[in-house]
Structures are given as C-alpha cells and as structure tokens.
GROMACS .gro file of C-alpha atoms in nm:
model
  506
    1MET     CA    1   0.241   0.079  -2.970
    2PRO     CA    2   0.169  -0.109  -2.644
    3ASN     CA    3  -0.020  -0.432  -2.629
    4VAL     CA    4  -0.383  -0.314  -2.622
    5SER     CA    5  -0.483  -0.614  -2.411
    6ALA     CA    6  -0.321  -0.434  -2.115
    7LEU     CA    7  -0.564  -0.144  -2.156
    8PRO     CA    8  -0.935  -0.112  -2.084
    9ASP     CA    9  -1.152  -0.131  -2.393
   10PRO     CA   10  -1.081   0.173  -2.620
   11HIS     CA   11  -1.444   0.284  -2.598
   12VAL     CA   12  -1.422   0.270  -2.219
   13CYS     CA   13  -1.101   0.475  -2.227
   14GLU     CA   14  -1.263   0.733  -2.453
   15GLN     CA   15  -1.571   0.758  -2.234
   16ALA     CA   16  -1.361   0.786  -1.917
   17ARG     CA   17  -1.142   1.055  -2.074
   18MET     CA   18  -1.434   1.264  -2.194
   19SER     CA   19  -1.614   1.242  -1.859
   20ARG     CA   20  -1.290   1.276  -1.655
   21ASP     CA   21  -1.393   0.970  -1.457
   22PRO     CA   22  -1.168   0.941  -1.146
   23ARG     CA   23  -1.237   0.568  -1.121
   24PHE     CA   24  -0.996   0.518  -1.412
   25ASP     CA   25  -0.720   0.739  -1.275
   26GLY     CA   26  -0.395   0.544  -1.308
   27LEU     CA   27  -0.552   0.260  -1.507
   28PHE     CA   28  -0.447   0.422  -1.835
   29PHE     CA   29  -0.287   0.742  -1.960
   30THR     CA   30  -0.384   0.967  -2.249
   31ALA     CA   31  -0.104   1.081  -2.480
   32VAL     CA   32  -0.171   1.371  -2.715
   33THR     CA   33   0.030   1.347  -3.037
   34SER     CA   34  -0.017   1.714  -3.126
   35THR     CA   35   0.147   1.836  -2.803
   36GLY     CA   36   0.379   1.551  -2.701
   37ILE     CA   37   0.220   1.547  -2.356
   38TYR     CA   38   0.056   1.261  -2.167
   39CYS     CA   39  -0.218   1.309  -1.909
   40ARG     CA   40  -0.432   1.135  -1.652
   41PRO     CA   41  -0.792   1.059  -1.753
   42VAL     CA   42  -0.903   1.328  -1.505
   43CYS     CA   43  -0.700   1.608  -1.664
   44PRO     CA   44  -0.900   1.935  -1.642
   45ALA     CA   45  -0.749   2.074  -1.965
   46PRO     CA   46  -0.976   2.096  -2.270
   47ALA     CA   47  -1.017   1.751  -2.422
   48PRO     CA   48  -0.805   1.696  -2.735
   49LYS     CA   49  -0.956   1.562  -3.053
   50PRO     CA   50  -0.982   1.182  -3.063
   51ARG     CA   51  -0.758   1.158  -3.370
   52ASN     CA   52  -0.473   1.310  -3.166
   53VAL     CA   53  -0.510   1.069  -2.872
   54THR     CA   54  -0.322   0.748  -2.802
   55TYR     CA   55  -0.383   0.541  -2.489
   56TYR     CA   56  -0.109   0.378  -2.284
   57PRO     CA   57  -0.137   0.132  -1.994
   58SER     CA   58   0.127   0.304  -1.780
   59ALA     CA   59   0.318   0.629  -1.742
   60ALA     CA   60   0.635   0.437  -1.827
   61ALA     CA   61   0.484   0.328  -2.161
   62ALA     CA   62   0.387   0.686  -2.247
   63GLU     CA   63   0.735   0.814  -2.158
   64ALA     CA   64   0.900   0.533  -2.354
   65ALA     CA   65   0.704   0.656  -2.657
   66GLY     CA   66   0.851   1.004  -2.612
   67PHE     CA   67   0.571   1.185  -2.430
   68ARG     CA   68   0.625   1.418  -2.132
   69PRO     CA   69   0.399   1.438  -1.823
   70CYS     CA   70   0.135   1.709  -1.811
   71LEU     CA   71   0.217   1.991  -1.568
   72ARG     CA   72  -0.151   2.052  -1.503
   73CYS     CA   73  -0.295   1.710  -1.412
   74ARG     CA   74   0.044   1.581  -1.289
   75PRO     CA   75   0.062   1.206  -1.368
   76GLU     CA   76   0.290   1.157  -1.066
   77LEU     CA   77  -0.021   1.190  -0.847
   78SER     CA   78  -0.203   0.897  -1.006
   79PRO     CA   79  -0.259   0.591  -0.787
   80ALA     CA   80  -0.077   0.286  -0.917
   81ASP     CA   81  -0.269   0.021  -1.107
   82GLY     CA   82  -0.338  -0.220  -0.823
   83THR     CA   83  -0.412  -0.499  -1.071
   84TRP     CA   84  -0.041  -0.527  -1.143
   85ARG     CA   85   0.088  -0.447  -0.794
   86ARG     CA   86  -0.114  -0.692  -0.589
   87GLY     CA   87  -0.126  -1.066  -0.548
   88ASP     CA   88   0.100  -1.341  -0.674
   89GLU     CA   89   0.121  -1.281  -1.048
   90VAL     CA   90   0.484  -1.250  -1.160
   91VAL     CA   91   0.452  -0.887  -1.268
   92ALA     CA   92   0.288  -0.796  -0.937
   93ARG     CA   93   0.570  -0.953  -0.736
   94ALA     CA   94   0.835  -0.791  -0.954
   95LEU     CA   95   0.669  -0.451  -0.919
   96LYS     CA   96   0.678  -0.479  -0.541
   97LEU     CA   97   1.053  -0.532  -0.562
   98ILE     CA   98   1.089  -0.237  -0.799
   99ASP     CA   99   0.887  -0.027  -0.555
  100GLN     CA  100   1.147  -0.118  -0.292
  101GLY     CA  101   1.420   0.017  -0.520
  102MET     CA  102   1.577  -0.312  -0.622
  103LEU     CA  103   1.675  -0.196  -0.970
  104ALA     CA  104   1.852   0.110  -0.828
  105ASP     CA  105   2.161  -0.095  -0.745
  106GLN     CA  106   2.103  -0.441  -0.894
  107PRO     CA  107   2.068  -0.565  -1.254
  108LEU     CA  108   1.752  -0.694  -1.415
  109ALA     CA  109   1.891  -1.048  -1.390
  110ALA     CA  110   1.878  -1.022  -1.009
  111LEU     CA  111   1.514  -0.911  -1.021
  112ALA     CA  112   1.425  -1.199  -1.253
  113GLU     CA  113   1.598  -1.446  -1.022
  114ARG     CA  114   1.401  -1.320  -0.721
  115VAL     CA  115   1.071  -1.393  -0.896
  116HIS     CA  116   1.196  -1.725  -1.040
  117ILE     CA  117   1.169  -1.640  -1.407
  118GLY     CA  118   1.411  -1.576  -1.693
  119GLU     CA  119   1.526  -1.222  -1.763
  120ARG     CA  120   1.392  -1.225  -2.120
  121GLN     CA  121   1.057  -1.365  -2.006
  122LEU     CA  122   1.027  -1.099  -1.736
  123ARG     CA  123   1.097  -0.822  -1.985
  124ARG     CA  124   0.839  -0.966  -2.223
  125LEU     CA  125   0.572  -0.982  -1.953
  126PHE     CA  126   0.632  -0.620  -1.854
  127VAL     CA  127   0.607  -0.499  -2.211
  128GLU     CA  128   0.286  -0.699  -2.262
  129ARG     CA  129   0.120  -0.587  -1.938
  130LEU     CA  130   0.259  -0.238  -1.881
  131GLY     CA  131   0.390  -0.131  -2.220
  132ALA     CA  132   0.746  -0.081  -2.093
  133PRO     CA  133   1.035  -0.299  -1.969
  134PRO     CA  134   1.117  -0.318  -1.596
  135ILE     CA  135   1.401  -0.066  -1.614
  136GLY     CA  136   1.167   0.179  -1.785
  137VAL     CA  137   0.906   0.136  -1.512
  138HIS     CA  138   1.174   0.188  -1.249
  139GLY     CA  139   1.313   0.499  -1.416
  140THR     CA  140   0.973   0.661  -1.471
  141ARG     CA  141   0.872   0.589  -1.113
  142ARG     CA  142   1.184   0.762  -0.976
  143LEU     CA  143   1.145   1.067  -1.198
  144LEU     CA  144   0.775   1.111  -1.123
  145PHE     CA  145   0.842   1.090  -0.749
  146ALA     CA  146   1.114   1.353  -0.789
  147LYS     CA  147   0.869   1.568  -0.985
  148GLN     CA  148   0.619   1.549  -0.699
  149LEU     CA  149   0.884   1.647  -0.444
  150LEU     CA  150   0.996   1.939  -0.661
  151THR     CA  151   0.638   2.057  -0.698
  152GLU     CA  152   0.502   2.004  -0.347
  153THR     CA  153   0.796   2.045  -0.111
  154ALA     CA  154   1.081   2.286  -0.040
  155LEU     CA  155   1.340   2.009  -0.023
  156PRO     CA  156   1.673   2.115  -0.178
  157ILE     CA  157   1.723   1.963  -0.521
  158THR     CA  158   2.016   1.758  -0.392
  159GLU     CA  159   1.786   1.596  -0.133
  160VAL     CA  160   1.516   1.543  -0.397
  161ALA     CA  161   1.768   1.349  -0.605
  162LEU     CA  162   1.863   1.137  -0.304
  163ALA     CA  163   1.499   1.074  -0.211
  164ALA     CA  164   1.420   0.959  -0.564
  165GLY     CA  165   1.706   0.710  -0.561
  166PHE     CA  166   1.966   0.888  -0.772
  167GLY     CA  167   2.326   0.840  -0.667
  168SER     CA  168   2.438   1.185  -0.775
  169LEU     CA  169   2.294   1.527  -0.853
  170ARG     CA  170   2.455   1.522  -1.198
  171ARG     CA  171   2.289   1.192  -1.287
  172PHE     CA  172   1.954   1.323  -1.163
  173ASN     CA  173   1.980   1.647  -1.361
  174THR     CA  174   2.075   1.459  -1.677
  175SER     CA  175   1.793   1.203  -1.645
  176PHE     CA  176   1.533   1.468  -1.563
  177ARG     CA  177   1.635   1.692  -1.852
  178GLU     CA  178   1.639   1.404  -2.101
  179ALA     CA  179   1.293   1.284  -1.995
  180TYR     CA  180   1.114   1.617  -1.944
  181ALA     CA  181   1.309   1.867  -2.157
  182MET     CA  182   1.371   2.092  -1.858
  183ALA     CA  183   1.606   2.105  -1.563
  184PRO     CA  184   1.473   2.026  -1.214
  185ARG     CA  185   1.537   2.384  -1.104
  186ASP     CA  186   1.318   2.512  -1.390
  187LEU     CA  187   1.024   2.305  -1.266
  188ARG     CA  188   1.084   2.428  -0.911
  189LYS     CA  189   1.066   2.790  -1.034
  190ARG     CA  190   0.716   2.728  -1.173
  191THR     CA  191   0.573   2.626  -0.838
  192VAL     CA  192   0.518   2.800  -0.507
  193VAL     CA  193   0.596   2.574  -0.214
  194ALA     CA  194   0.526   2.648   0.151
  195ASP     CA  195   0.841   2.603   0.357
  196GLY     CA  196   0.729   2.484   0.702
  197ASP     CA  197   0.833   2.236   0.967
  198ALA     CA  198   0.654   1.945   0.799
  199LEU     CA  199   0.704   1.793   0.458
  200THR     CA  200   0.356   1.762   0.308
  201LEU     CA  201   0.261   1.532   0.020
  202ARG     CA  202  -0.059   1.424  -0.151
  203LEU     CA  203  -0.129   1.051  -0.156
  204HIS     CA  204  -0.392   0.994  -0.424
  205TYR     CA  205  -0.634   0.703  -0.447
  206ARG     CA  206  -0.899   0.576  -0.685
  207PRO     CA  207  -1.255   0.635  -0.551
  208PRO     CA  208  -1.461   0.528  -0.374
  209TYR     CA  209  -1.258   0.522  -0.052
  210ASP     CA  210  -1.406   0.484   0.297
  211PHE     CA  211  -1.141   0.669   0.496
  212ALA     CA  212  -1.368   0.690   0.801
  213ALA     CA  213  -1.396   0.309   0.815
  214MET     CA  214  -1.018   0.277   0.773
  215LEU     CA  215  -0.959   0.511   1.068
  216ASP     CA  216  -1.224   0.331   1.271
  217PHE     CA  217  -1.042  -0.001   1.222
  218LEU     CA  218  -0.704   0.149   1.310
  219ARG     CA  219  -0.845   0.338   1.610
  220GLY     CA  220  -0.966   0.018   1.772
  221ARG     CA  221  -0.617  -0.132   1.746
  222ALA     CA  222  -0.392   0.173   1.795
  223LEU     CA  223  -0.111   0.113   2.045
  224PRO     CA  224  -0.093   0.395   2.302
  225GLY     CA  225   0.246   0.563   2.292
  226VAL     CA  226   0.328   0.429   1.944
  227GLU     CA  227   0.035   0.552   1.735
  228VAL     CA  228  -0.276   0.765   1.769
  229ALA     CA  229  -0.589   0.728   1.558
  230ASP     CA  230  -0.893   0.951   1.591
  231ALA     CA  231  -1.197   1.034   1.380
  232GLY     CA  232  -0.994   1.245   1.137
  233SER     CA  233  -0.635   1.125   1.125
  234TYR     CA  234  -0.371   0.864   1.200
  235THR     CA  235  -0.041   0.958   1.368
  236ARG     CA  236   0.256   0.739   1.451
  237VAL     CA  237   0.625   0.742   1.530
  238PHE     CA  238   0.886   0.571   1.313
  239GLY     CA  239   1.255   0.491   1.354
  240PRO     CA  240   1.546   0.454   1.362
  241ALA     CA  241   1.590   0.501   1.736
  242GLU     CA  242   1.882   0.741   1.696
  243ALA     CA  243   1.679   0.975   1.471
  244PRO     CA  244   1.305   0.911   1.517
  245GLY     CA  245   1.034   1.101   1.334
  246TRP     CA  246   0.659   1.109   1.326
  247LEU     CA  247   0.392   1.135   1.061
  248ARG     CA  248   0.025   1.218   1.032
  249VAL     CA  249  -0.219   1.103   0.763
  250SER     CA  250  -0.554   1.278   0.716
  251ALA     CA  251  -0.798   1.357   0.437
  252TRP     CA  252  -0.675   1.613   0.188
  253PRO     CA  253  -0.880   1.932   0.238
  254GLY     CA  254  -1.105   2.046  -0.041
  255PRO     CA  255  -1.385   1.901  -0.253
  256ALA     CA  256  -1.358   1.536  -0.360
  257THR     CA  257  -1.367   1.603  -0.732
  258GLY     CA  258  -1.166   1.475  -1.023
  259ASN     CA  259  -0.908   1.754  -1.003
  260GLU     CA  260  -0.569   1.722  -0.839
  261ARG     CA  261  -0.699   1.830  -0.497
  262GLY     CA  262  -0.961   1.557  -0.472
  263HIS     CA  263  -0.940   1.190  -0.390
  264ALA     CA  264  -0.623   1.218  -0.184
  265LEU     CA  265  -0.490   1.175   0.166
  266LYS     CA  266  -0.254   1.428   0.320
  267LEU     CA  267   0.081   1.313   0.455
  268GLU     CA  268   0.258   1.540   0.702
  269LEU     CA  269   0.606   1.415   0.775
  270HIS     CA  270   0.826   1.537   1.058
  271GLY     CA  271   1.178   1.398   1.052
  272GLY     CA  272   1.308   1.112   0.844
  273GLN     CA  273   1.605   1.112   0.610
  274PRO     CA  274   1.555   1.206   0.242
  275ALA     CA  275   1.674   0.860   0.133
  276ALA     CA  276   1.386   0.705   0.334
  277LEU     CA  277   1.111   0.919   0.181
  278LEU     CA  278   1.009   0.682  -0.096
  279GLU     CA  279   1.001   0.387   0.144
  280ILE     CA  280   0.778   0.585   0.382
  281VAL     CA  281   0.539   0.676   0.101
  282ASN     CA  282   0.530   0.315  -0.020
  283ARG     CA  283   0.458   0.188   0.332
  284LEU     CA  284   0.168   0.430   0.367
  285ARG     CA  285   0.027   0.347   0.025
  286ARG     CA  286   0.023  -0.019   0.129
  287MET     CA  287  -0.100   0.054   0.481
  288PHE     CA  288  -0.397   0.259   0.358
  289ASP     CA  289  -0.443   0.045   0.045
  290LEU     CA  290  -0.433   0.347  -0.185
  291ASP     CA  291  -0.368   0.159  -0.511
  292ALA     CA  292  -0.671  -0.070  -0.498
  293ASP     CA  293  -0.922  -0.068  -0.782
  294PRO     CA  294  -1.255  -0.097  -0.598
  295HIS     CA  295  -1.459  -0.154  -0.913
  296THR     CA  296  -1.252  -0.451  -1.028
  297ILE     CA  297  -1.274  -0.599  -0.679
  298ALA     CA  298  -1.648  -0.541  -0.652
  299ALA     CA  299  -1.705  -0.695  -0.995
  300ALA     CA  300  -1.537  -1.013  -0.875
  301LEU     CA  301  -1.723  -1.033  -0.543
  302ARG     CA  302  -2.072  -0.907  -0.617
  303SER     CA  303  -2.191  -1.238  -0.759
  304ASP     CA  304  -2.198  -1.370  -0.400
  305ALA     CA  305  -2.542  -1.310  -0.249
  306ARG     CA  306  -2.398  -1.246   0.099
  307LEU     CA  307  -2.140  -0.993  -0.018
  308ARG     CA  308  -2.354  -0.809  -0.274
  309PRO     CA  309  -2.549  -0.591  -0.026
  310LEU     CA  310  -2.231  -0.524   0.175
  311LEU     CA  311  -2.052  -0.398  -0.135
  312ARG     CA  312  -2.344  -0.169  -0.217
  313LYS     CA  313  -2.351  -0.038   0.140
  314ARG     CA  314  -1.975   0.010   0.178
  315PRO     CA  315  -1.817   0.032  -0.168
  316GLY     CA  316  -1.500   0.202  -0.047
  317LEU     CA  317  -1.367  -0.045   0.211
  318ARG     CA  318  -0.996  -0.118   0.180
  319ILE     CA  319  -0.755  -0.358   0.351
  320PRO     CA  320  -0.611  -0.181   0.658
  321SER     CA  321  -0.250  -0.294   0.681
  322GLY     CA  322   0.002  -0.203   0.950
  323TRP     CA  323   0.315   0.007   0.943
  324ASP     CA  324   0.561  -0.270   1.028
  325GLY     CA  325   0.551  -0.643   0.960
  326PHE     CA  326   0.715  -0.751   1.285
  327GLU     CA  327   0.481  -0.532   1.488
  328ILE     CA  328   0.179  -0.690   1.317
  329ALA     CA  329   0.319  -1.041   1.368
  330VAL     CA  330   0.364  -0.983   1.743
  331ARG     CA  331   0.013  -0.842   1.769
  332ALA     CA  332  -0.126  -1.140   1.579
  333VAL     CA  333   0.033  -1.386   1.821
  334ILE     CA  334  -0.085  -1.193   2.124
  335GLY     CA  335  -0.431  -1.175   1.966
  336GLN     CA  336  -0.473  -1.550   1.933
  337GLN     CA  337  -0.801  -1.655   2.099
  338VAL     CA  338  -0.857  -1.321   2.276
  339SER     CA  339  -1.057  -1.007   2.204
  340VAL     CA  340  -0.925  -0.705   2.016
  341ALA     CA  341  -0.928  -0.495   2.333
  342ALA     CA  342  -0.737  -0.756   2.536
  343ALA     CA  343  -0.475  -0.800   2.264
  344ARG     CA  344  -0.429  -0.425   2.238
  345THR     CA  345  -0.379  -0.390   2.613
  346VAL     CA  346  -0.111  -0.659   2.632
  347THR     CA  347   0.069  -0.540   2.317
  348ALA     CA  348   0.071  -0.182   2.444
  349ARG     CA  349   0.221  -0.304   2.772
  350LEU     CA  350   0.494  -0.486   2.577
  351ALA     CA  351   0.573  -0.175   2.371
  352GLN     CA  352   0.584   0.046   2.679
  353ARG     CA  353   0.822  -0.178   2.875
  354LEU     CA  354   1.051  -0.291   2.595
  355GLY     CA  355   1.027  -0.016   2.333
  356THR     CA  356   1.281   0.264   2.292
  357PRO     CA  357   1.173   0.582   2.478
  358LEU     CA  358   1.131   0.893   2.264
  359PRO     CA  359   1.253   1.248   2.328
  360GLU     CA  360   1.018   1.459   2.538
  361ALA     CA  361   0.909   1.666   2.237
  362PHE     CA  362   0.712   1.369   2.100
  363ALA     CA  363   0.491   1.347   2.409
  364ALA     CA  364   0.272   1.636   2.293
  365ARG     CA  365   0.152   1.410   2.011
  366GLY     CA  366   0.087   1.116   2.243
  367LEU     CA  367   0.399   0.938   2.114
  368LEU     CA  368   0.620   0.796   2.388
  369HIS     CA  369   0.823   0.505   2.249
  370LEU     CA  370   0.915   0.305   1.941
  371PHE     CA  371   0.789  -0.052   1.906
  372PRO     CA  372   1.063  -0.296   2.014
  373LEU     CA  373   1.280  -0.458   1.749
  374PRO     CA  374   1.324  -0.835   1.697
  375GLU     CA  375   1.669  -0.808   1.860
  376THR     CA  376   1.502  -0.684   2.179
  377LEU     CA  377   1.227  -0.945   2.194
  378ALA     CA  378   1.430  -1.249   2.089
  379GLU     CA  379   1.548  -1.318   2.445
  380ALA     CA  380   1.324  -1.081   2.643
  381ASP     CA  381   1.152  -1.177   2.968
  382LEU     CA  382   0.782  -1.156   2.875
  383GLY     CA  383   0.647  -1.332   3.181
  384SER     CA  384   0.506  -1.022   3.351
  385LEU     CA  385   0.308  -0.896   3.052
  386GLY     CA  386   0.004  -1.118   3.095
  387LEU     CA  387   0.103  -1.370   2.825
  388THR     CA  388   0.089  -1.743   2.871
  389ARG     CA  389   0.427  -1.917   2.872
  390ALA     CA  390   0.357  -2.075   2.533
  391ARG     CA  391   0.252  -1.747   2.374
  392ALA     CA  392   0.554  -1.563   2.516
  393GLU     CA  393   0.779  -1.828   2.363
  394THR     CA  394   0.602  -1.788   2.028
  395VAL     CA  395   0.670  -1.412   2.034
  396ARG     CA  396   1.037  -1.478   2.108
  397GLY     CA  397   1.037  -1.750   1.841
  398ILE     CA  398   0.917  -1.523   1.560
  399ALA     CA  399   1.174  -1.262   1.661
  400ARG     CA  400   1.452  -1.523   1.639
  401ALA     CA  401   1.312  -1.661   1.313
  402LEU     CA  402   1.317  -1.313   1.154
  403LEU     CA  403   1.672  -1.257   1.270
  404ASP     CA  404   1.800  -1.586   1.129
  405GLY     CA  405   1.598  -1.563   0.806
  406ARG     CA  406   1.358  -1.854   0.854
  407VAL     CA  407   1.068  -1.612   0.796
  408ASP     CA  408   1.051  -1.264   0.645
  409PHE     CA  409   0.821  -1.021   0.468
  410ARG     CA  410   0.973  -1.051   0.120
  411PRO     CA  411   0.741  -0.888  -0.134
  412GLU     CA  412   0.817  -1.144  -0.404
  413ALA     CA  413   0.694  -1.442  -0.201
  414THR     CA  414   0.361  -1.592  -0.299
  415LEU     CA  415   0.086  -1.625  -0.039
  416GLU     CA  416   0.134  -2.002  -0.037
  417GLU     CA  417   0.509  -1.968   0.025
  418PHE     CA  418   0.454  -1.710   0.298
  419VAL     CA  419   0.199  -1.921   0.484
  420GLU     CA  420   0.409  -2.236   0.453
  421ARG     CA  421   0.716  -2.074   0.606
  422TRP     CA  422   0.529  -1.905   0.890
  423THR     CA  423   0.323  -2.209   0.989
  424ALA     CA  424   0.649  -2.406   1.021
  425LEU     CA  425   0.715  -2.202   1.337
  426PRO     CA  426   0.588  -2.338   1.671
  427GLY     CA  427   0.271  -2.158   1.779
  428ILE     CA  428   0.185  -2.021   1.432
  429GLY     CA  429  -0.121  -2.177   1.270
  430PRO     CA  430  -0.304  -2.092   0.948
  431TRP     CA  431  -0.515  -1.819   1.113
  432THR     CA  432  -0.210  -1.633   1.239
  433ALA     CA  433  -0.016  -1.672   0.912
  434HIS     CA  434  -0.305  -1.547   0.698
  435TYR     CA  435  -0.377  -1.263   0.939
  436ILE     CA  436  -0.014  -1.151   0.914
  437ALA     CA  437  -0.028  -1.177   0.535
  438LEU     CA  438  -0.342  -0.964   0.531
  439ARG     CA  439  -0.226  -0.692   0.767
  440ALA     CA  440   0.152  -0.693   0.724
  441LEU     CA  441   0.164  -0.744   0.346
  442GLY     CA  442  -0.182  -0.618   0.252
  443HIS     CA  443  -0.217  -0.937   0.049
  444PRO     CA  444  -0.551  -0.919  -0.136
  445ASP     CA  445  -0.616  -1.295  -0.119
  446ALA     CA  446  -0.518  -1.366   0.242
  447PHE     CA  447  -0.799  -1.556   0.410
  448PRO     CA  448  -0.792  -1.657   0.781
  449ALA     CA  449  -1.064  -1.921   0.750
  450GLU     CA  450  -1.025  -2.022   1.117
  451ASP     CA  451  -1.147  -1.678   1.228
  452LEU     CA  452  -1.459  -1.714   1.442
  453VAL     CA  453  -1.599  -1.380   1.327
  454LEU     CA  454  -1.585  -1.489   0.964
  455GLN     CA  455  -1.732  -1.829   1.039
  456ARG     CA  456  -2.035  -1.662   1.195
  457ALA     CA  457  -2.053  -1.358   0.968
  458LEU     CA  458  -2.079  -1.540   0.635
  459PRO     CA  459  -2.404  -1.725   0.713
  460GLY     CA  460  -2.545  -1.409   0.875
  461ASP     CA  461  -2.818  -1.606   1.051
  462GLY     CA  462  -2.650  -1.691   1.380
  463SER     CA  463  -2.509  -2.023   1.259
  464ARG     CA  464  -2.140  -2.097   1.219
  465LEU     CA  465  -1.949  -2.256   0.932
  466SER     CA  466  -1.646  -2.476   0.976
  467ALA     CA  467  -1.313  -2.348   0.848
  468LYS     CA  468  -1.326  -2.609   0.572
  469ALA     CA  469  -1.673  -2.502   0.459
  470LEU     CA  470  -1.580  -2.135   0.478
  471ARG     CA  471  -1.267  -2.192   0.271
  472ALA     CA  472  -1.463  -2.386   0.009
  473HIS     CA  473  -1.726  -2.112  -0.017
  474ALA     CA  474  -1.459  -1.841  -0.047
  475ASP     CA  475  -1.277  -2.013  -0.332
  476ALA     CA  476  -1.498  -1.824  -0.579
  477TRP     CA  477  -1.373  -1.493  -0.435
  478ARG     CA  478  -1.012  -1.542  -0.546
  479PRO     CA  479  -0.793  -1.344  -0.588
  480TRP     CA  480  -0.977  -1.089  -0.369
  481ARG     CA  481  -1.067  -1.294  -0.061
  482GLY     CA  482  -0.897  -1.038   0.164
  483TYR     CA  483  -1.152  -0.775   0.064
  484ALA     CA  484  -1.437  -1.012   0.145
  485VAL     CA  485  -1.277  -1.058   0.489
  486ILE     CA  486  -1.280  -0.681   0.548
  487GLN     CA  487  -1.644  -0.654   0.436
  488LEU     CA  488  -1.752  -0.934   0.669
  489TRP     CA  489  -1.546  -0.805   0.960
  490ARG     CA  490  -1.692  -0.459   0.914
  491ASP     CA  491  -2.042  -0.599   0.900
  492ALA     CA  492  -1.976  -0.792   1.220
  493MET     CA  493  -1.837  -0.480   1.390
  494VAL     CA  494  -2.160  -0.289   1.338
  495ALA     CA  495  -2.387  -0.588   1.408
  496PRO     CA  496  -2.547  -0.637   1.752
  497PRO     CA  497  -2.299  -0.804   1.995
  498ALA     CA  498  -2.516  -1.112   2.030
  499ALA     CA  499  -2.477  -1.183   1.661
  500THR     CA  500  -2.099  -1.221   1.683
  501GLY     CA  501  -2.013  -1.341   2.032
  502ARG     CA  502  -1.656  -1.367   2.159
  503ALA     CA  503  -1.409  -1.396   1.874
  504ARG     CA  504  -1.045  -1.373   1.786
  505ALA     CA  505  -0.871  -1.039   1.766
  506ALA     CA  506  -0.940  -0.958   1.403
   0.00000   0.00000   0.00000
C-alpha cells in the first residue's frame, strides 16, 4: 500500500472519482480490486463500489501492485503530476532526468549521483512520494507511451518499441506482455488507426487551460521562417539539418469534457525519427506547460491581493516555454533593454542569415530555415544584424560557453545553480538568467525581478517598484513565482500602453 501522504485526502479522491472531475486527472489513479484494472478519475465506465477501490498516487504504483491500465479511459493520456515534475525538489529533478530517458542506459546509482543524493535515499523518496521506485516509474512511463503509440498511430510495432526506448523488439514484447497480459499486436488489433502522412497524438492537460493566451504569447514572438503561430495553432520546424521535420500543435477537436477527447492538444508530426518521438513529446509538454496543476498554483497565489483578481479572470494561464534552450538564450540576450517587436526582428534576421535553409517543400508552411546551432554562432560575424558590439559578443559568448560546458540546460540543476552559472558569463545579468530559466526550462519559480513590466505591473497604479522591493514582495509566491510573472505580464499586455511604457522584451 503506498504512502497515503502522497495522495489527496481520501474523501477528495472519492468525490473526484464519483464526479469524474478532470481537475484531478493524473493526480491519483483508481484501482479496482474486483477487475484488476486501474483507471483515471475521469473514467466514463460505471463507478465501482467503494469497497473495491484502492487509490494510488501514480500509474507506476498501481502497476507495481499488479493492476493493468484501463483500455477505456487510457491512463497513458493522463497529464503528469506537475507537483513532482517541477521545481527543485529532489524527486522533481530526478523525474526530469527519467523523462529524458536516463534510466534506459544508466543505473540508478548514476541518477542518484546527478541529483546529489544516495541511491537508497532516492529510492525511498520515490516510494514515499509516488508509490514506486525510480525504475518502476521509468518502466511504466515507457510502456504507457508505447500503448499510446499502438492505439493512436499506425507506426510499425518495431518502431513503437524504438520510440518507447526499448533496445529490441523481443524485450518490448516481453515487457508489454508481462505488464498488460497481452501482446502489443493484440492491442493494435483492437484499435482502428488512420494511416496518413502525419503522426497524430493527443497531448492531455489538466483544466483550466487558456490555449488562446498561450498562442497569443507565442504569436508575438514567433520567428518568421522558423515558426508560425496564429489564432488556432503553432507550427515549427525541428532538426537535425540532414533530416528536418515539422510539427503543428492545435486544440483537439470535440467538446472539452472529462472523456478522452476533451482537455487535450493535438500534435501533428511530419518527419522525425521514431527514437526522437518521446523527446519531441516531452519538449512540447514542457513548452505548452501541459503538466501544471492550476488549482495548486492558484491556491498558493490567491492570498495576494494583486494576483487574486487576475487568477479569477484568467485561471488557465500557463508558462509559455520555447522549443530550444539555446534559441531562447539568444533571444533573451538580443531582447535586453529593447521591445519585443525589435528583439523579434533582429533575431529573425539572425536566423535567416545564419540558419540552415530548408528544402523547398517546407516553404508552403512558412518554414524556411532551422535556427542556427551554437557551433555556427560561436565565431559568427554578427556586426550587420543591428546588434551592438557588446551584445554580439555576448551571443557568441553563450554559444562558446554551451560548447565548452560552462553553461547548459541540465534538468537536474536547481534554479540557484542555473542562475549562478549563467550570470558568471559576461553580459548575462539576473534578468537574462531568470528569463532563460522561465522560458527555456519552464521553471515555475523563475523570477526576473529586474523586468520593467513587472516592476510597474505589480503596483498597478502607475508607480514602479525597485527590483529589491519586487523580489521581497514575491517571496511569498514561492515556489510558483513564474506563474505570477505570466499573470502580471498578461495583465500588462492587455492594459493601455500608457500604463506600461517602454519595457524589456518579456
């Protein structure tokens, strides 16, 4: 039996299960002892009797107890519990590494070393928080992703195995059969999959979710030729240069209800190798902040009188991250002390002149080139782009620093460690480092206190706080300061221009 402290209150679980409340999707799972099946709280099947129900904090915990995933509500579609996948807590940092596939080819001891904790202690924390050890979480995650690919795509089973991180088809078949009491091909026979040019997947989230506001933010910063954002979708190209692909993210069609068609974005993927599929999905889940728990975040922020009405007005705002960390870092440097529009113009010029041109077929989607790599910018002549000499050198400096390992986007680094390493670079101050942490990592507590928009937006009366005063006020918002930033930025975006004035490129 898992540690109940990792679960919501049992009465809350029971209420959420009976009402099929989508706000709790992924926060716990319902296992039915009479059937041996575990479900999401939103499962449309008739509710089992309470005496036959056991609650688990994760799918891995339910599977470790011998339960199989429901074929109707499909637990693989649940958003992850953002409480344990965000921020600097040890489990959160370890989960980010697991999401990157670390345990696929390295032992648990290596994972424990990366998060600076003993192996036994790490295992204990996972069992306490998630009800299963790290290797169990890793294994369940791979199998559930494979189950989604088998159900929603026409990928050959060999490619499904590769996409889910299995080294061989035999190993995949054995693991799948042991966990789910059926062969992968038997599950594929139960589903009807459209075989088209694009691979299409559902990306579920926990409501509320303001997808329109997310697209609005991305649209104002979209780089022509690299990405396209409009009122209904986001499209971009991705590498490698020798085999580029493109993707489109839009709202999943259909009513936003608690069933499997609701509360999801639609990913259409053209190109990309099977082995890169999970990484692409993980990038998009971070970029669109799909694993956030808006109610937990709101509960922590609503005690602030300035934020309370904003949370009521826009309860579904998420942190809009970027596709690539280096791309965001370059944009952040170019955006120092200039407007969003000016930064976008200069960054687009850089991408056009130094990025890798795409095949002509991409042009129909408005995609013309890949964003340049650090190797390209490390020694590039940036003098004709409209950058100051100092800023051009900072762009080259971050490219060189990434190449030699002085800075990186390691998921196990704490916010403090990340900021410390980045601000050690010439031309990178706290604003830039926190902005990169917010938009490259999606860090929920990143807080660029030097941002002029924030300094004016918090008072809301035309006055301006100092960075020190703003930081002191925001201390009560931890560990969700990043969400307060997005609320205040959004409020400033829709406020009259005179209320905000000229500000940095947030």
